[in-house]
mmCIF file of C-alpha atoms in Angstrom:
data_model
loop_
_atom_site.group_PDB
_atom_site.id
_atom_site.type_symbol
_atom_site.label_atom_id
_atom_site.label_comp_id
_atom_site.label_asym_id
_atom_site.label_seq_id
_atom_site.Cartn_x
_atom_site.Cartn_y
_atom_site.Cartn_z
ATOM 1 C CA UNK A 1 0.000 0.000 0.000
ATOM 2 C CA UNK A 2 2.893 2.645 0.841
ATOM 3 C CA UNK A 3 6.339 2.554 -0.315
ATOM 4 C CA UNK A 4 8.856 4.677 2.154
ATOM 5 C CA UNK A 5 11.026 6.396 0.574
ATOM 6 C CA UNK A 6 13.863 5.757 3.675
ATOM 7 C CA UNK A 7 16.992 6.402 5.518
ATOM 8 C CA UNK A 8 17.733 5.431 8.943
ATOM 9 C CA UNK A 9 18.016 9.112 10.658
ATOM 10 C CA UNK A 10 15.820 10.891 12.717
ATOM 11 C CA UNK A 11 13.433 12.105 9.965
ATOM 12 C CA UNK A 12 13.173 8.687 8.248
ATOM 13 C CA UNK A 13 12.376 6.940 11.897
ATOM 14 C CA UNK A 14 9.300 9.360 12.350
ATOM 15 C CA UNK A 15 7.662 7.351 9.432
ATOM 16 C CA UNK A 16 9.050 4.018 10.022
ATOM 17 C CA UNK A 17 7.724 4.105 13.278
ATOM 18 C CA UNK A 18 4.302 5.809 12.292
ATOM 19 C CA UNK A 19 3.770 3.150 9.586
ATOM 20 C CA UNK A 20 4.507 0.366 11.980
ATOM 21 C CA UNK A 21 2.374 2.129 14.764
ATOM 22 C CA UNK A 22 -0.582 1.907 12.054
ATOM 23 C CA UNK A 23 -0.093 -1.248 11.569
ATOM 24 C CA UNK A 24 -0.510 -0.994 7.410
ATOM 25 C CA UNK A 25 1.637 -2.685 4.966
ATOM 26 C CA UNK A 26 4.714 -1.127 3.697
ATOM 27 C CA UNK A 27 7.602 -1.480 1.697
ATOM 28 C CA UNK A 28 10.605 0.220 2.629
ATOM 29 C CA UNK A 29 12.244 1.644 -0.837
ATOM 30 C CA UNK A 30 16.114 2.461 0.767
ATOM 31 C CA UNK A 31 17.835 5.632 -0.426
ATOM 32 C CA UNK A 32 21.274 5.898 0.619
ATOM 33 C CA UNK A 33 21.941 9.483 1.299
ATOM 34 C CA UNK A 34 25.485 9.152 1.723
ATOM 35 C CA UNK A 35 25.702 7.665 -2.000
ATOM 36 C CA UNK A 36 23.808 10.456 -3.538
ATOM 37 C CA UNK A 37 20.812 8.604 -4.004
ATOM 38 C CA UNK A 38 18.521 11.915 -3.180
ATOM 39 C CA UNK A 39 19.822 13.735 -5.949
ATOM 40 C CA UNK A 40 18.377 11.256 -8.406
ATOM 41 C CA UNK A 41 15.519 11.957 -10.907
ATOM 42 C CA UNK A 42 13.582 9.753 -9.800
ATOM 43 C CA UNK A 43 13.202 10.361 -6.136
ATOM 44 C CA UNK A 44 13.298 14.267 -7.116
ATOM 45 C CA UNK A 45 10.079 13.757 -8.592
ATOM 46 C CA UNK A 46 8.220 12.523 -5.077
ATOM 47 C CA UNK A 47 10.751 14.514 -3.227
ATOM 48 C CA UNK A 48 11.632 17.732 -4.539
ATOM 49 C CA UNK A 49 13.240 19.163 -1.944
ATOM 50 C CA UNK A 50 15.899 16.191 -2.214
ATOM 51 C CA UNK A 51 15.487 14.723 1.714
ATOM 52 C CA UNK A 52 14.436 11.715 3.203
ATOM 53 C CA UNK A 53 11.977 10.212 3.809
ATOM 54 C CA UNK A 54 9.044 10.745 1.221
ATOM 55 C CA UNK A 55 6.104 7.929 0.939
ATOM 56 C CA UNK A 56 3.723 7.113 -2.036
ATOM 57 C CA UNK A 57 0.415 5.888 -1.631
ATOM 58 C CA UNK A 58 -0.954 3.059 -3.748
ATOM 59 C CA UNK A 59 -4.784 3.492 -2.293
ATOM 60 C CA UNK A 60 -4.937 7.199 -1.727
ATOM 61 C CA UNK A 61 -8.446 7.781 0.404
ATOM 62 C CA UNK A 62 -10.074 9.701 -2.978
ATOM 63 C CA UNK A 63 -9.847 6.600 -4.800
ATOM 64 C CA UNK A 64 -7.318 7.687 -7.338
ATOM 65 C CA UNK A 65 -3.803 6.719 -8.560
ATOM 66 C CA UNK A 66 -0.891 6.632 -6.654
ATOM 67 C CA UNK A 67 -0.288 9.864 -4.546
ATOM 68 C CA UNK A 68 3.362 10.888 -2.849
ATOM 69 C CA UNK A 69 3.679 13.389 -0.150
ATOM 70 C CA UNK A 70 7.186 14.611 1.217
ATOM 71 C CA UNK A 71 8.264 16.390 4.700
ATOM 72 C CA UNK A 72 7.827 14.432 7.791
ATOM 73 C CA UNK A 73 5.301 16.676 9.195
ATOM 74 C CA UNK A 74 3.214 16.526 6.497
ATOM 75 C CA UNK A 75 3.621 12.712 5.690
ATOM 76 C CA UNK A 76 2.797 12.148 9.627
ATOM 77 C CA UNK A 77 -0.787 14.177 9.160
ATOM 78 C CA UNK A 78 -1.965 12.753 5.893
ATOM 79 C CA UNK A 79 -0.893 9.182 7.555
ATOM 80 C CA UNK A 80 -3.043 10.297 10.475
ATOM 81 C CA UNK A 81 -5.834 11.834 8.698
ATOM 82 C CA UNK A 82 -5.843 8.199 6.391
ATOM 83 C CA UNK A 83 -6.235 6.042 8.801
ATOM 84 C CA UNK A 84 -8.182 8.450 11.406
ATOM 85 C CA UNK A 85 -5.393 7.866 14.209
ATOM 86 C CA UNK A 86 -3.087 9.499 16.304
ATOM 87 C CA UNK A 87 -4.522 12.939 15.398
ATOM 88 C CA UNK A 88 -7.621 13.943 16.920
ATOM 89 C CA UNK A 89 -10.898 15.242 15.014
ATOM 90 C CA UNK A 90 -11.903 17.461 17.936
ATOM 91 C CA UNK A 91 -11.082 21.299 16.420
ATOM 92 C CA UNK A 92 -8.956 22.356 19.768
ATOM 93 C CA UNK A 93 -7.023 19.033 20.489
ATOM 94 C CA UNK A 94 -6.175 18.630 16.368
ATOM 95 C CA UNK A 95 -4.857 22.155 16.722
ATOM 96 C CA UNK A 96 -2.848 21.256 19.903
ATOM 97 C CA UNK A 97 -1.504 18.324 18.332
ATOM 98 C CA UNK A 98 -0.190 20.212 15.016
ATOM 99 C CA UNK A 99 1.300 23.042 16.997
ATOM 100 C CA UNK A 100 3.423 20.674 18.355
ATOM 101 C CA UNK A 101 4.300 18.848 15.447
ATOM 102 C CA UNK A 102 5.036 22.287 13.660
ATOM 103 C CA UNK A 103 7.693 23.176 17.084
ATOM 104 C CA UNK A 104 9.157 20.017 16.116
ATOM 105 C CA UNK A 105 9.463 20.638 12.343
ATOM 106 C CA UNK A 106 10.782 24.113 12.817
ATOM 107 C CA UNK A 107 12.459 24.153 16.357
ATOM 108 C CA UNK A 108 13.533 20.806 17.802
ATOM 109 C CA UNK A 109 15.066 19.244 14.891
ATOM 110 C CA UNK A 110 16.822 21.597 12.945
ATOM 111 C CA UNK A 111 18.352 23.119 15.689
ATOM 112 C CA UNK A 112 19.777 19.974 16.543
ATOM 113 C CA UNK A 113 20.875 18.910 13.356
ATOM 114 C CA UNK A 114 22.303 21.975 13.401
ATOM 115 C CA UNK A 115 24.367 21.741 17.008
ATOM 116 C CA UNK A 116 25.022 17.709 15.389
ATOM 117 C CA UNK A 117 26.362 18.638 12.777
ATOM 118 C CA UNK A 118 28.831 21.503 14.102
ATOM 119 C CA UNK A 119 29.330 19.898 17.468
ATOM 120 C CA UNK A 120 29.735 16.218 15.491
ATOM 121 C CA UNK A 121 30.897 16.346 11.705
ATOM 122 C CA UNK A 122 32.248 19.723 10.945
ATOM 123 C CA UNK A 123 35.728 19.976 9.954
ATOM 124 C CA UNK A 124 36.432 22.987 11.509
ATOM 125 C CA UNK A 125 34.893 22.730 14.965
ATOM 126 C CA UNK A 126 33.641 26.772 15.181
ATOM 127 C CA UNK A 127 32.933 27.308 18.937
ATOM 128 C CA UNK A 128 30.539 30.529 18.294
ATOM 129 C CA UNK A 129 28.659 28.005 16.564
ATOM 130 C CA UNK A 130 28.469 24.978 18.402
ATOM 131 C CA UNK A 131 27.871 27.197 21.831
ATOM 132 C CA UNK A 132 25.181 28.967 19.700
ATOM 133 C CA UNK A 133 23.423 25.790 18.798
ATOM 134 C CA UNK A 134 23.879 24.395 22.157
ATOM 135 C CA UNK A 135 22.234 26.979 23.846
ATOM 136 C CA UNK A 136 19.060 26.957 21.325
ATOM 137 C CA UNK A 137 18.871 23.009 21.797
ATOM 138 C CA UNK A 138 19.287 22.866 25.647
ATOM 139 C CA UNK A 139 16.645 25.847 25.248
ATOM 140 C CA UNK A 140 14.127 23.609 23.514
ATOM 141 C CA UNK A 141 14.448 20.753 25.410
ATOM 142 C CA UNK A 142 13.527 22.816 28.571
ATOM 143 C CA UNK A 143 10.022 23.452 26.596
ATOM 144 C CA UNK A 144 9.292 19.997 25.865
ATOM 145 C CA UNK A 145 10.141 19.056 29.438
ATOM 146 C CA UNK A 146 7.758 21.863 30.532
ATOM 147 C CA UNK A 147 5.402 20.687 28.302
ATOM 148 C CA UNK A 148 5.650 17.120 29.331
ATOM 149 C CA UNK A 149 5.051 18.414 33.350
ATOM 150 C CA UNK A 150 2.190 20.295 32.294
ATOM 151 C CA UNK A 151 0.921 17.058 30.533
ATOM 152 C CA UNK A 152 1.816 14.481 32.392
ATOM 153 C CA UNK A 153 1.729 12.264 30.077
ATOM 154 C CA UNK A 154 2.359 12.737 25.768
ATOM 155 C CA UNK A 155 3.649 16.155 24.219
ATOM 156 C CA UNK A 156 0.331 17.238 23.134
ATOM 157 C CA UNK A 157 -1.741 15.861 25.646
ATOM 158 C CA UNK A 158 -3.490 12.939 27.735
ATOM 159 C CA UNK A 159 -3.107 10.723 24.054
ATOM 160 C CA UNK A 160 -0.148 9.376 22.233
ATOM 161 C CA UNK A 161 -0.179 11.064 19.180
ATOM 162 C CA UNK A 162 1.740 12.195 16.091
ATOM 163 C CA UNK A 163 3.359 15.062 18.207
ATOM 164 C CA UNK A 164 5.226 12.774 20.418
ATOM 165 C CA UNK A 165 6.678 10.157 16.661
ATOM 166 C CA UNK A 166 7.839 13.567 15.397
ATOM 167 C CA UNK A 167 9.792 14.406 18.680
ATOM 168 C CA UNK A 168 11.143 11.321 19.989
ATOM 169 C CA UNK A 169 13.614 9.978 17.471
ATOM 170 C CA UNK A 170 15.565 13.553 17.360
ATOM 171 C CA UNK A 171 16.094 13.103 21.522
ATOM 172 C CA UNK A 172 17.451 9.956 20.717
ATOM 173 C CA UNK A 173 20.566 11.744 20.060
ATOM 174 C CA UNK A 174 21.003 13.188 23.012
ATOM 175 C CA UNK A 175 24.024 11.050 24.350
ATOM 176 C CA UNK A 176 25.835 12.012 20.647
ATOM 177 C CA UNK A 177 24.964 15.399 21.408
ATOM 178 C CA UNK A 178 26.062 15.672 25.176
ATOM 179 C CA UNK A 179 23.245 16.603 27.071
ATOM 180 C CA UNK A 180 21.862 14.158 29.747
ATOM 181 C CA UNK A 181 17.831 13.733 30.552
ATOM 182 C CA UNK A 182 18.458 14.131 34.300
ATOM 183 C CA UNK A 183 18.844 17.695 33.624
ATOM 184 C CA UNK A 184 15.045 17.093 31.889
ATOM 185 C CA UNK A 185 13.372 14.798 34.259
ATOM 186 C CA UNK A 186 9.470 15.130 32.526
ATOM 187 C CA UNK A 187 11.530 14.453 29.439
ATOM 188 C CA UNK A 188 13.416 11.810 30.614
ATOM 189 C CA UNK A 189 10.286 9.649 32.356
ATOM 190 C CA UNK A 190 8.434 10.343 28.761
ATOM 191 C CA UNK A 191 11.613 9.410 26.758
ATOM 192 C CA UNK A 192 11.422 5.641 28.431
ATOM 193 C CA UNK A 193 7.719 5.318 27.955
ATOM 194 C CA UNK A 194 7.580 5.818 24.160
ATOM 195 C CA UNK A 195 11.332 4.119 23.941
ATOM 196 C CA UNK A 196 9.495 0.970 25.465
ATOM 197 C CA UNK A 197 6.780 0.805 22.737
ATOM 198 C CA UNK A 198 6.990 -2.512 20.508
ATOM 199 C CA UNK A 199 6.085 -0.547 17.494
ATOM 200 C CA UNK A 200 8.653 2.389 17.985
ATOM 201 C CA UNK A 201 11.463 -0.662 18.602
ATOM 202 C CA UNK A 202 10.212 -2.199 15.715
ATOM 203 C CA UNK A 203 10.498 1.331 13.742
ATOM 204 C CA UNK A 204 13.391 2.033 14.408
ATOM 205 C CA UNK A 205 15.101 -1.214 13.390
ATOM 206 C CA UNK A 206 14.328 -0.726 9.842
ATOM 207 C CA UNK A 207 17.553 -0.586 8.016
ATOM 208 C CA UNK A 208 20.871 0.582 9.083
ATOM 209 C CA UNK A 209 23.857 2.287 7.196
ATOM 210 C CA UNK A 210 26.278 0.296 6.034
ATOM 211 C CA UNK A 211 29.458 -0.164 8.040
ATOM 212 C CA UNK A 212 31.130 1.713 5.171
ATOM 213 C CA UNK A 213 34.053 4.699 6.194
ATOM 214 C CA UNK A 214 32.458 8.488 6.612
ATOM 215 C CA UNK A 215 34.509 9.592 3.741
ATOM 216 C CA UNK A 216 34.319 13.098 1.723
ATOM 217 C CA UNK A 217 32.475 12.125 -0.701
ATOM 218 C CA UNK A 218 29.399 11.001 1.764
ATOM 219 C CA UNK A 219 30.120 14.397 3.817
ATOM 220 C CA UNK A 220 29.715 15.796 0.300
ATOM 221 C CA UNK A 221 26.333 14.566 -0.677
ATOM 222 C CA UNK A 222 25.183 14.466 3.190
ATOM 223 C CA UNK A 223 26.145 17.913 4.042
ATOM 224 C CA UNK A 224 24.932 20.029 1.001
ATOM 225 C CA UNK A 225 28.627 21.015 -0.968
ATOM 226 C CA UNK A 226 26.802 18.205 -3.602
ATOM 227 C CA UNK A 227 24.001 20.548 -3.595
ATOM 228 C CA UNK A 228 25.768 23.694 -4.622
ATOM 229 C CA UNK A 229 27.798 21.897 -7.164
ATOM 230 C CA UNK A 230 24.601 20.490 -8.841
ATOM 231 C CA UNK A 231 22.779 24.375 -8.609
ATOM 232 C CA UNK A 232 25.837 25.556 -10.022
ATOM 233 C CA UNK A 233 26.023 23.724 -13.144
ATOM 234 C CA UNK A 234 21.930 24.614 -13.948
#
């Protein structure tokens, strides 16, 4: 019925572990980023922005032909909206729910990606940049962990829902990235609770890179020089 479009990051484990969370068959359609598989035709056309993951749908709800969405966020509500779960109908809670999804879109992970990348991979290891990053990342996880207090429970609520599969696999990397969840204890107690969930183990154990070296040519097409080169010769 849906073929993901995948890597084994953060971004691609939101939909691995919303599709096995569903329950509905998949097929998992690898794209190895560090290859330069996103720059290809083919997954440009489902994907134009040139990131994982992307799905396509082989029984779209309107009846028609196959249908391919792209962004996390957005695969995560039409999923939701599909199969009426993990996103509520009520006007206030569905609002709630997307709010938080959105944080997560534009806050949570890119500022982490961006303190990963700089604190992580870089090069040159720039310490305006990694401090600045840092300090925006330790900043966000003090919302979510008031959030989570205020909750007591999921991000966006008393209900699991697509708020909390677009959060959790980006604090997975929070022993990479050097901060500890005792310093976010509503966090941390919420971290073990979705962590324990059959489907989110089964989720996340959907592919895995190959144990191949990290070598310039995979910092090339990971980290955006392959980009530039490709815009450049347009």
């Amino acid at each position: 019925m849906i073929d993901l479009y995948y890597a084994p990051t953060p971004n691609g484990w939101k939909i691995s572990i919303m599709l096995e969370e569903l329950g509905i068959p998949y097929t998992v359609r690898p794209v190895n980023i560090r290859a330069g598989d996103q720059f290809k035709p083919e997954f440009l056309a489902i994907s134009p922005n040139n990131r994982i993951p992307a799905i396509v749908d082989h029984e779209p709800p309107d009846g028609g032909g196959p249908f391919s969405v792209f962004e996390t966020g957005a695969i995560l509500i039409y999923l939701a909206d599909k199969t009426g779960r993990f996103l509520p109908q009520d006007m206030r809670a569905r609002s709630v729910v997307i709010q938080w999804v959105m944080w997560q879109m534009s806050g949570l992970g890119p500022m982490l990606g961006q303190h990963g990348h700089f604190a992580l991979y870089a090069p040159e290891k720039i310490p305006y940049a990694i401090a600045r990053y840092r300090d925006e990342a330790a900043r966000l996880y003090h919302v979510l962990d008031v959030q989570l207090g205020k909750t007591g429970a999921y991000v966006a609520g008393h209900d699991y829902s697509i708020a909390d599969i677009a959060c959790f696999p980006w604090t997975m990397t929070h022993k990479a990235q050097g901060f500890t969840l005792d310093d976010y204890p509503n966090v941390k107690r919420w971290y073990a609770d979705i962590r324990a969930r059959p489907q989110v183990q089964a989720g996340l154990a959907i592919g895995k890179f190959v144990k191949e070296p990290f070598d310039e040519e995979a910092r090339k097409n990971m980290f955006g020089q392959r980009a530039r080169e490709m815009t450049e010769r347009k």
